[in-house]
PDB file of C-alpha atoms in Angstrom:
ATOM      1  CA  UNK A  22     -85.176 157.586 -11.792  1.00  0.00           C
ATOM      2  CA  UNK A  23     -84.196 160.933 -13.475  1.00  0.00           C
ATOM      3  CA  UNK A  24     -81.109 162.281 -15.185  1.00  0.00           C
ATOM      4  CA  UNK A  25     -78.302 163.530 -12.912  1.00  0.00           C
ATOM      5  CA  UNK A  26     -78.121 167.434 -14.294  1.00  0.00           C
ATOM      6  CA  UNK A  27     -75.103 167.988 -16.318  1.00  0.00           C
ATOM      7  CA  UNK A  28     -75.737 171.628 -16.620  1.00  0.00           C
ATOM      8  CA  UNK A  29     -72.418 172.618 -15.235  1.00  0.00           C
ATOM      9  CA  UNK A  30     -68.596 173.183 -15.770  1.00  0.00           C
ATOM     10  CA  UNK A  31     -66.809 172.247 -12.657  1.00  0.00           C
ATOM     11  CA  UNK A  32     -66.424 169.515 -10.384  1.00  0.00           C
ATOM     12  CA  UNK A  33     -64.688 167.337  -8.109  1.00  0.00           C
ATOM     13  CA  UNK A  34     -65.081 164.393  -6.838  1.00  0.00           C
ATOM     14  CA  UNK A  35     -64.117 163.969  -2.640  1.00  0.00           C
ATOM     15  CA  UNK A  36     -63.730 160.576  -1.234  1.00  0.00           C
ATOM     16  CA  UNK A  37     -61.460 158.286   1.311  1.00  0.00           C
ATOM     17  CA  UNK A  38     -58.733 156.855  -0.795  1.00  0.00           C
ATOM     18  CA  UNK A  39     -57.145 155.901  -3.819  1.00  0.00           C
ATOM     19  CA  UNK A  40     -59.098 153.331  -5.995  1.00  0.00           C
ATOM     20  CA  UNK A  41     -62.897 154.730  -4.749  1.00  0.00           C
ATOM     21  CA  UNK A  42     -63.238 156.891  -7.627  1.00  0.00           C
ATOM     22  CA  UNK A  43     -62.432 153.976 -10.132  1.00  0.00           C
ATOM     23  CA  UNK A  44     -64.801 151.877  -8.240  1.00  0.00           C
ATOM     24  CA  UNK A  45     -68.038 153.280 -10.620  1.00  0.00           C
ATOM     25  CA  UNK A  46     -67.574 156.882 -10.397  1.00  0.00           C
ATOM     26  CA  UNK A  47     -64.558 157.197 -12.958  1.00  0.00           C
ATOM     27  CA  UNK A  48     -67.137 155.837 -15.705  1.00  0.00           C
ATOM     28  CA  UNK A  49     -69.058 158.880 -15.210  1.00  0.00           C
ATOM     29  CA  UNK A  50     -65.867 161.340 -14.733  1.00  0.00           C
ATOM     30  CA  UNK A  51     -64.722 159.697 -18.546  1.00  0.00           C
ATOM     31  CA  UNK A  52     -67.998 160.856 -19.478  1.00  0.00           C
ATOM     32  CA  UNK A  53     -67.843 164.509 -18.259  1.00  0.00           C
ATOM     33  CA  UNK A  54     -64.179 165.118 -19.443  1.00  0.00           C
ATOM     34  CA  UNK A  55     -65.608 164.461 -22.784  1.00  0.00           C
ATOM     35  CA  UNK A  56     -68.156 166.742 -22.714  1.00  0.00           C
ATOM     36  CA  UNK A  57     -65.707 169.200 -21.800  1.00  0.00           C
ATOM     37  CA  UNK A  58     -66.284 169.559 -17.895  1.00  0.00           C
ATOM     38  CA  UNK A  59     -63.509 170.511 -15.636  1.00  0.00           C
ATOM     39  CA  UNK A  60     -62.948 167.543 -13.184  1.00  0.00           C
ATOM     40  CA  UNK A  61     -60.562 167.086 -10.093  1.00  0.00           C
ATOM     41  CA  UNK A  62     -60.049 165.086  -7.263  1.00  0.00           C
ATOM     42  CA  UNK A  63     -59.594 165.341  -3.854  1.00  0.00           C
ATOM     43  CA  UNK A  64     -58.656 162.070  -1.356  1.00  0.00           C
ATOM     44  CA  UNK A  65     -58.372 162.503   1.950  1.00  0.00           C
ATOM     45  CA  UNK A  66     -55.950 160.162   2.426  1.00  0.00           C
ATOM     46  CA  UNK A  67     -53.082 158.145   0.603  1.00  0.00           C
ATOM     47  CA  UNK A  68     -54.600 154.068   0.845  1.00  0.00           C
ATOM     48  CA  UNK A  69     -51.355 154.068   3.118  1.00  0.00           C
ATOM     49  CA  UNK A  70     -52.775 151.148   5.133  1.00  0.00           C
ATOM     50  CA  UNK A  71     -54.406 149.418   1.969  1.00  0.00           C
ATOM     51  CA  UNK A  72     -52.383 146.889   1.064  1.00  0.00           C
ATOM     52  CA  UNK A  73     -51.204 143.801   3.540  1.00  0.00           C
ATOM     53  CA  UNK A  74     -47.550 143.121   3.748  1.00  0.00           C
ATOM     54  CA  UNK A  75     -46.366 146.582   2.247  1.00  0.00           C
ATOM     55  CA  UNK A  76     -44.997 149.124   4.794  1.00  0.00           C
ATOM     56  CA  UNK A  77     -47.032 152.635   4.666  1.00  0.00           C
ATOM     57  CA  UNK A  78     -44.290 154.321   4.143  1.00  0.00           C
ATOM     58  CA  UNK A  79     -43.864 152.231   0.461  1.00  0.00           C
ATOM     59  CA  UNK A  80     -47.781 152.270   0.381  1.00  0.00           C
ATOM     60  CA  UNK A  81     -48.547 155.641   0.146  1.00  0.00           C
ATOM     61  CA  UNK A  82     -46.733 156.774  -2.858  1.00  0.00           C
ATOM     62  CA  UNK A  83     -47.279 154.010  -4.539  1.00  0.00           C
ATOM     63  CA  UNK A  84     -50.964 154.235  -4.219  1.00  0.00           C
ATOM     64  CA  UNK A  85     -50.923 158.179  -4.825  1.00  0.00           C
ATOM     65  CA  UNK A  86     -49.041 157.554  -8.291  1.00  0.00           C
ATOM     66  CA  UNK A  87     -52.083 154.578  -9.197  1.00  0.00           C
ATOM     67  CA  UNK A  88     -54.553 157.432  -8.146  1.00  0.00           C
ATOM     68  CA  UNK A  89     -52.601 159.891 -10.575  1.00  0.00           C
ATOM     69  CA  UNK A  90     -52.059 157.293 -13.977  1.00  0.00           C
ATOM     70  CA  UNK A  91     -55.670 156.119 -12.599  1.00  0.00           C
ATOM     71  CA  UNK A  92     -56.909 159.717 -13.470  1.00  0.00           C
ATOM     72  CA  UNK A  93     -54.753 160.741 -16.847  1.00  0.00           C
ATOM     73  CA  UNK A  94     -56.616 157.740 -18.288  1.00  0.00           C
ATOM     74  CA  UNK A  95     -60.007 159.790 -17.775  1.00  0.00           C
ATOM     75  CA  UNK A  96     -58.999 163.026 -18.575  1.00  0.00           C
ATOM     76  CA  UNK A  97     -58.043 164.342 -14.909  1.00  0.00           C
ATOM     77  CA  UNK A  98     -55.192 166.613 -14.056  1.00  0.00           C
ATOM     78  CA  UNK A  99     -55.237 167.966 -10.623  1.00  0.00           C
ATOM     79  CA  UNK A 100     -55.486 165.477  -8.040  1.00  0.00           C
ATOM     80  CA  UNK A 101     -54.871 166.766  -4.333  1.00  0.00           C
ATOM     81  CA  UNK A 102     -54.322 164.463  -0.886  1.00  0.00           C
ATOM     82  CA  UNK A 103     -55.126 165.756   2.547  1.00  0.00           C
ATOM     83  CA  UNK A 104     -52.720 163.259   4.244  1.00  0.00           C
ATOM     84  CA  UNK A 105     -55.366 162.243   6.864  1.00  0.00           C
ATOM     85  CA  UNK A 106     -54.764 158.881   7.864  1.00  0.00           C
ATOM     86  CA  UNK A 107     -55.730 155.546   5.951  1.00  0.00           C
ATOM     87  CA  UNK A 108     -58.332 153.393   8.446  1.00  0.00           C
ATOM     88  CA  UNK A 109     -58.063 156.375  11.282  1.00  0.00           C
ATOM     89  CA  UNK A 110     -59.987 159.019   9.454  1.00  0.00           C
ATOM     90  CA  UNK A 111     -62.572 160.948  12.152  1.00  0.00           C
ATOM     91  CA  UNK A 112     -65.738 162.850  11.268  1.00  0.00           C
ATOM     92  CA  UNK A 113     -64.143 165.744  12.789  1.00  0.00           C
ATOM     93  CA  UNK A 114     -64.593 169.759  12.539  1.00  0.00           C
ATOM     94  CA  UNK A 115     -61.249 169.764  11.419  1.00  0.00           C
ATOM     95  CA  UNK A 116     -61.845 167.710   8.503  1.00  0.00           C
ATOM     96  CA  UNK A 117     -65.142 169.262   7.436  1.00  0.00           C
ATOM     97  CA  UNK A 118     -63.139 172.860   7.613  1.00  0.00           C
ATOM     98  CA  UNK A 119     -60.158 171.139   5.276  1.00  0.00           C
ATOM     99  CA  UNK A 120     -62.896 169.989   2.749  1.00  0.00           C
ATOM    100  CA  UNK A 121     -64.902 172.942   2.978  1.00  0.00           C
ATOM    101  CA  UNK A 122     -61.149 174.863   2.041  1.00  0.00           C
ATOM    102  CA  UNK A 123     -60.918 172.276  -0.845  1.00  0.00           C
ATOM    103  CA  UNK A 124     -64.393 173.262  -2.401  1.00  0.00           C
ATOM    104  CA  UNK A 125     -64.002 176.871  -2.040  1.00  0.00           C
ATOM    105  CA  UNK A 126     -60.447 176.636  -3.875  1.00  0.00           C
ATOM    106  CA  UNK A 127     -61.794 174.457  -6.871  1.00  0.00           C
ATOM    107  CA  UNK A 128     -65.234 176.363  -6.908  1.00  0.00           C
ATOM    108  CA  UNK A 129     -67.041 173.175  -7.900  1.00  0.00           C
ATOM    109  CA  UNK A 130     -71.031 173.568  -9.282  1.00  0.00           C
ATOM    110  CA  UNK A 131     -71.166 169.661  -8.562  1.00  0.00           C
ATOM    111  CA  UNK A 132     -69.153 167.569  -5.772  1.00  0.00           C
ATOM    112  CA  UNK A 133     -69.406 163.922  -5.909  1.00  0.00           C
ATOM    113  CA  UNK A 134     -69.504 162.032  -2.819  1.00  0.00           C
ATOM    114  CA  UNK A 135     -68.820 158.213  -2.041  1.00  0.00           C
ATOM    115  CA  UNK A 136     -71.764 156.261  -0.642  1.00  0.00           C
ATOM    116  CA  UNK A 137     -71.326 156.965   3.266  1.00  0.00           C
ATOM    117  CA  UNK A 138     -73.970 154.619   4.879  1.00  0.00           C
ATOM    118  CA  UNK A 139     -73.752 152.287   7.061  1.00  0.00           C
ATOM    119  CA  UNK A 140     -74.101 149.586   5.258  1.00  0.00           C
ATOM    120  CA  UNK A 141     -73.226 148.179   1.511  1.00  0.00           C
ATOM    121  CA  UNK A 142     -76.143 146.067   1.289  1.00  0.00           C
ATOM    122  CA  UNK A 143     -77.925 144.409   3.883  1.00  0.00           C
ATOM    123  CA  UNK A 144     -74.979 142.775   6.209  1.00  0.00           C
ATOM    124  CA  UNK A 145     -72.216 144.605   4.610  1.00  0.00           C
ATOM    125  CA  UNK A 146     -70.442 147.422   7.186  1.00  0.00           C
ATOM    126  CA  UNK A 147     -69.756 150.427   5.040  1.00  0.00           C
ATOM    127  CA  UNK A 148     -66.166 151.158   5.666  1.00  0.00           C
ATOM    128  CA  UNK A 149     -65.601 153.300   8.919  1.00  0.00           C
ATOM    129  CA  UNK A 150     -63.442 156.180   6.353  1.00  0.00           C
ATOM    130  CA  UNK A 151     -66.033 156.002   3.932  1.00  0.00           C
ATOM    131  CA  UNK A 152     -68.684 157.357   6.503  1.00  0.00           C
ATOM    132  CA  UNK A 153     -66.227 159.314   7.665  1.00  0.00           C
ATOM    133  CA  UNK A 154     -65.663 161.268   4.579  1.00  0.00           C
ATOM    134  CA  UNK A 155     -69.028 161.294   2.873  1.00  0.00           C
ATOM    135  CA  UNK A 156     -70.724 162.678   5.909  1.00  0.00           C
ATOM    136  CA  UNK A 157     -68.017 165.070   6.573  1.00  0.00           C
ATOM    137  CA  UNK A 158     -67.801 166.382   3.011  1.00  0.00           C
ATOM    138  CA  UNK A 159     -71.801 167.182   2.433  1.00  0.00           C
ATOM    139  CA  UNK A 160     -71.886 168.922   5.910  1.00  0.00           C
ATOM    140  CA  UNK A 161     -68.344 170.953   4.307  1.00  0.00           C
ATOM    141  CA  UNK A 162     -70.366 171.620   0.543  1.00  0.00           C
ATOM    142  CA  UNK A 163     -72.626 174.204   2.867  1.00  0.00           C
ATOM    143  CA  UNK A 164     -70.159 175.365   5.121  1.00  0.00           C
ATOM    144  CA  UNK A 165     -67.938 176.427   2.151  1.00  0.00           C
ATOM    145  CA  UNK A 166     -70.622 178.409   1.413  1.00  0.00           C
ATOM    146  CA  UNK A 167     -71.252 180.451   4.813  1.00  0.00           C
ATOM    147  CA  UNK A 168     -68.125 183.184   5.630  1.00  0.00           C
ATOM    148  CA  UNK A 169     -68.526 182.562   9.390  1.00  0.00           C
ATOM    149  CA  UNK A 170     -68.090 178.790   9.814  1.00  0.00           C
ATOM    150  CA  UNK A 171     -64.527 178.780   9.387  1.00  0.00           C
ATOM    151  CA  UNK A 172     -63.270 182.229   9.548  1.00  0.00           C
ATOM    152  CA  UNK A 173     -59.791 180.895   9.862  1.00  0.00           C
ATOM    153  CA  UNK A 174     -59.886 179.848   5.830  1.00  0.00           C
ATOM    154  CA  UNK A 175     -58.838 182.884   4.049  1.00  0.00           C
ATOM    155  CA  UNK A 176     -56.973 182.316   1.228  1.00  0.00           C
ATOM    156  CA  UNK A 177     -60.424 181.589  -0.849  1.00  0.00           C
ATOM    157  CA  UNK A 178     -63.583 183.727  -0.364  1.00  0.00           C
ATOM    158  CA  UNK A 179     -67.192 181.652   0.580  1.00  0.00           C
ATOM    159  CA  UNK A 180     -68.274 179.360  -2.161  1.00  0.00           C
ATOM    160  CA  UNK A 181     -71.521 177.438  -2.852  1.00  0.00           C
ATOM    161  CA  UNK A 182     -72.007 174.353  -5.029  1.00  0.00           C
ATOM    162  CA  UNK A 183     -75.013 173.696  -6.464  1.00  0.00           C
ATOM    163  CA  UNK A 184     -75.106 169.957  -6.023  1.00  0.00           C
ATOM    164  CA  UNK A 185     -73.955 166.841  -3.914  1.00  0.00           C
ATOM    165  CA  UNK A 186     -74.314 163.771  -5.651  1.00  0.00           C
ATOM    166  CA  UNK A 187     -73.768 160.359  -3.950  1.00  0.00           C
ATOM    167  CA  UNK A 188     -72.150 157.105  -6.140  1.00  0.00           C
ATOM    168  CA  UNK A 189     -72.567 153.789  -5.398  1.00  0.00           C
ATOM    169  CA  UNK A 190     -75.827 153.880  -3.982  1.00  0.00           C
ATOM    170  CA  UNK A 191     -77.954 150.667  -4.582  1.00  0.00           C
ATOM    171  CA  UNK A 192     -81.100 152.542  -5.057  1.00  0.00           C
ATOM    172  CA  UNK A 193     -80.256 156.038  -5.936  1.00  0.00           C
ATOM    173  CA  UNK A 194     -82.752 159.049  -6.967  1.00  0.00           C
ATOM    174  CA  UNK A 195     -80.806 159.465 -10.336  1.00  0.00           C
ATOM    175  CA  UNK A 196     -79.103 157.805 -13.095  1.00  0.00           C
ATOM    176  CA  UNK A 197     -76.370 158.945 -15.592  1.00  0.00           C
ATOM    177  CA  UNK A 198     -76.034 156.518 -18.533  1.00  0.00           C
ATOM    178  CA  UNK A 199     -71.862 155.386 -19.062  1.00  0.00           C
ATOM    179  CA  UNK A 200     -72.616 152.800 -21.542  1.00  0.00           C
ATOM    180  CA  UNK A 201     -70.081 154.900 -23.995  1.00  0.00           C
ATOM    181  CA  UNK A 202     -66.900 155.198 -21.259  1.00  0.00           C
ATOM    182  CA  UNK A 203     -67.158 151.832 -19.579  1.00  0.00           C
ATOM    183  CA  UNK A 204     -64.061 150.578 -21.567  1.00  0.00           C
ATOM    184  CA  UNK A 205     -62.041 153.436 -20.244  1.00  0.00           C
ATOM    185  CA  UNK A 206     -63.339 153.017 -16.669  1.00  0.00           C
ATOM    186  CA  UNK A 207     -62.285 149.204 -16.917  1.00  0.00           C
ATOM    187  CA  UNK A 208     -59.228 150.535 -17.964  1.00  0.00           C
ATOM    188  CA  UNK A 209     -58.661 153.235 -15.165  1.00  0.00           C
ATOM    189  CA  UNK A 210     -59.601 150.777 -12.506  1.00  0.00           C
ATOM    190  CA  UNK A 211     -57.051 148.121 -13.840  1.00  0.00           C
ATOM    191  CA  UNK A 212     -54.316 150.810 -13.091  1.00  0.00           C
ATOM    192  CA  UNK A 213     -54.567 150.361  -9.503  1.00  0.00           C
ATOM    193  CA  UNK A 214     -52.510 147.139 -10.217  1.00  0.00           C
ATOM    194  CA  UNK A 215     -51.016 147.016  -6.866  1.00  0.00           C
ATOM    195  CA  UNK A 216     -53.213 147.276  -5.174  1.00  0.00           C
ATOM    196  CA  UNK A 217     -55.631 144.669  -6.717  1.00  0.00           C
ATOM    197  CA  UNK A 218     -53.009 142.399  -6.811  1.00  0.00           C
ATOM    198  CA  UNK A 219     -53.387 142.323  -3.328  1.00  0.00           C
ATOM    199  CA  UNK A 220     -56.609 141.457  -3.131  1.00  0.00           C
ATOM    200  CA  UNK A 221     -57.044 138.471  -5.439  1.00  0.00           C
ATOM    201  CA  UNK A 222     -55.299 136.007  -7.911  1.00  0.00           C
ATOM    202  CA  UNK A 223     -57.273 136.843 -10.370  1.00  0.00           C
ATOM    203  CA  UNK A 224     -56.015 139.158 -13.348  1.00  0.00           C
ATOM    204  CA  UNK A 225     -56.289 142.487 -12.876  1.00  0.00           C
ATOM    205  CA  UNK A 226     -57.623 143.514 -15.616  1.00  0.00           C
ATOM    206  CA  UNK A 227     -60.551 140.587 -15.316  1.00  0.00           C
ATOM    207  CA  UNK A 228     -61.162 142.163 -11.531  1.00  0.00           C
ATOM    208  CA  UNK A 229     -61.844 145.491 -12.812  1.00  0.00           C
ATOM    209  CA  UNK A 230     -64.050 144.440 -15.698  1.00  0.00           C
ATOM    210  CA  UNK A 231     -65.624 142.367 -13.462  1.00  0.00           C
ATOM    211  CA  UNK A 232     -66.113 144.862 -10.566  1.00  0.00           C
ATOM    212  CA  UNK A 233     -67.748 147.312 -12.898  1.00  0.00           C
ATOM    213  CA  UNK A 234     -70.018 145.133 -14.685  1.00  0.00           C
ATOM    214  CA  UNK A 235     -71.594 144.646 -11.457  1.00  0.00           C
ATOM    215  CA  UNK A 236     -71.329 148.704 -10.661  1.00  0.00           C
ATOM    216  CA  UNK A 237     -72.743 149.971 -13.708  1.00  0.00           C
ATOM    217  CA  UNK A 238     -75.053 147.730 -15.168  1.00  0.00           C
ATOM    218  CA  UNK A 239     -78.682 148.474 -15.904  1.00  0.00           C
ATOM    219  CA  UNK A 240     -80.811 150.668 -13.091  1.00  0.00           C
ATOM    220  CA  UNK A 241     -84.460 149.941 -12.778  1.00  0.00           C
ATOM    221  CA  UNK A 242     -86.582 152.615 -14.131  1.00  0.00           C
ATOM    222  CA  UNK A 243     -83.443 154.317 -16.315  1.00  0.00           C
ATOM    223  CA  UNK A 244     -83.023 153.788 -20.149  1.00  0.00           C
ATOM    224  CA  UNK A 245     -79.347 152.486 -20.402  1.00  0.00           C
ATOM    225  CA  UNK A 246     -77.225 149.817 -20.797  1.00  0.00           C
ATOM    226  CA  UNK A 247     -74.523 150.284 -18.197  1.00  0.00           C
ATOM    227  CA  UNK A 248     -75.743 153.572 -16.003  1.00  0.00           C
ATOM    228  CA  UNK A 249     -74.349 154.754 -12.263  1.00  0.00           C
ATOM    229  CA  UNK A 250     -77.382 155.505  -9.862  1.00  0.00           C
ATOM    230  CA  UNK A 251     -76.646 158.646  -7.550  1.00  0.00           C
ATOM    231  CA  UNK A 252     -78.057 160.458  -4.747  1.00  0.00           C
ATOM    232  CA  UNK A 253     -79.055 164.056  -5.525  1.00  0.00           C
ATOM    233  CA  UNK A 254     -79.001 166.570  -3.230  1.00  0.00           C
ATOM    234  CA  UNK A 255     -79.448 170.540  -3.689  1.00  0.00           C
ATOM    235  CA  UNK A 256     -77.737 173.726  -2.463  1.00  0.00           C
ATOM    236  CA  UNK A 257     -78.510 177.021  -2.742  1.00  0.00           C
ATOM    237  CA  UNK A 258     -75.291 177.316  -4.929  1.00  0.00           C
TER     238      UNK A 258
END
């Protein structure tokens, strides 16, 4: 497994809904803020749907300000949502031209994608917004980058990144050590409080410590303690 470059200034970080980024990926964003990289976020939707028993209409902004505090804590400012809707999202043209928009107004060198398989693991559906998203957002990293795809984007001239990098991957091409911000990722993840309240008895804070022990332990073939595996691809950015 090799080292995930980190030869670059800007990035963001697409996925389905509040709480995915703190799910792993937020370890790694810590990491990057530190180093002085310019991170932001872009969810396609508000979680609206994401929590049983609690009206969308009270969902959604509750989950968007989690996803906000969620980001402070690892040194992200600018967080943007696309509105799309929570559960219903399509792999559509429409979406790839509103991410493609995104990328060429934050002129990332690196967007980070959510995994967007099928499956988990082996008898685990990947959620149907996940794929969604994550297929729909590398397909918009190259058409951000070709004028003609969507001529009807114009406030932002063509942009191309140079990467795509996929988290939470089981057996990913490359690793990026987070032993140093795990703490703070624990942390981040414990501010969706809501919304893990929801899904368990158990403390919050011991669900998030416990969810990313499991996420960014130690990789096979990568010399780290607690490391995220990704999938690297390249662009011509």
């Amino acid at each position: 497994m090799e080292q995930l470059p980190e030869d670059w200034q800007r990035g963001i970080v697409i996925v389905a809904h509040p709480d995915d980024i703190e799910y792993g990926a937020a370890a790694a964003v810590a990491r990057w803020t530190r180093q002085g990289k310019d991170i932001r976020y872009v969810l396609v939707s508000s979680g609206e749907a994401g929590i049983a028993g609690l009206p969308p209409a009270e969902c959604g902004p509750l989950r968007e300000d989690e996803e906000r505090t969620s980001a402070k804590i690892v040194g992200v400012s600018q967080v943007d949502f696309l509105g799309y809707p929570d559960g219903r999202i399509e792999e559509s043209l429409a979406l790839r031209r509103d991410l493609a928009a995104a990328i060429r107004r934050h002129q990332p060198e690196m967007v980070v994608l959510f995994n967007f398989g099928d499956v988990w693991a082996r008898g685990y559906a990947n959620s149907a917004d996940h794929r969604a998203v994550g297929r729909a957002a590398l397909d918009a990293v190259s058409d951000a980058g070709n004028e003609w795809i969507h001529p009807e984007i114009t406030d932002h001239p063509a942009w191309s990144a140079r990467w795509a990098a996929v988290y939470g991957v089981a057996d990913g091409s490359h690793g990026l050590d987070v032993t140093d911000t795990f703490e703070v990722a624990v942390e981040s993840l414990t501010a969706h409080a809501r919304y893990l309240e929801a899904l368990s008895p158990e403390p919050v804070p011991a669900q998030a410590r416990a969810v990313l022990e499991m996420t960014t332990g130690p990789k096979e073939g990568f010399d780290a303690a607690r490391a995220l595996s990704f999938e690297l691809y390249r662009f011509a950015g």
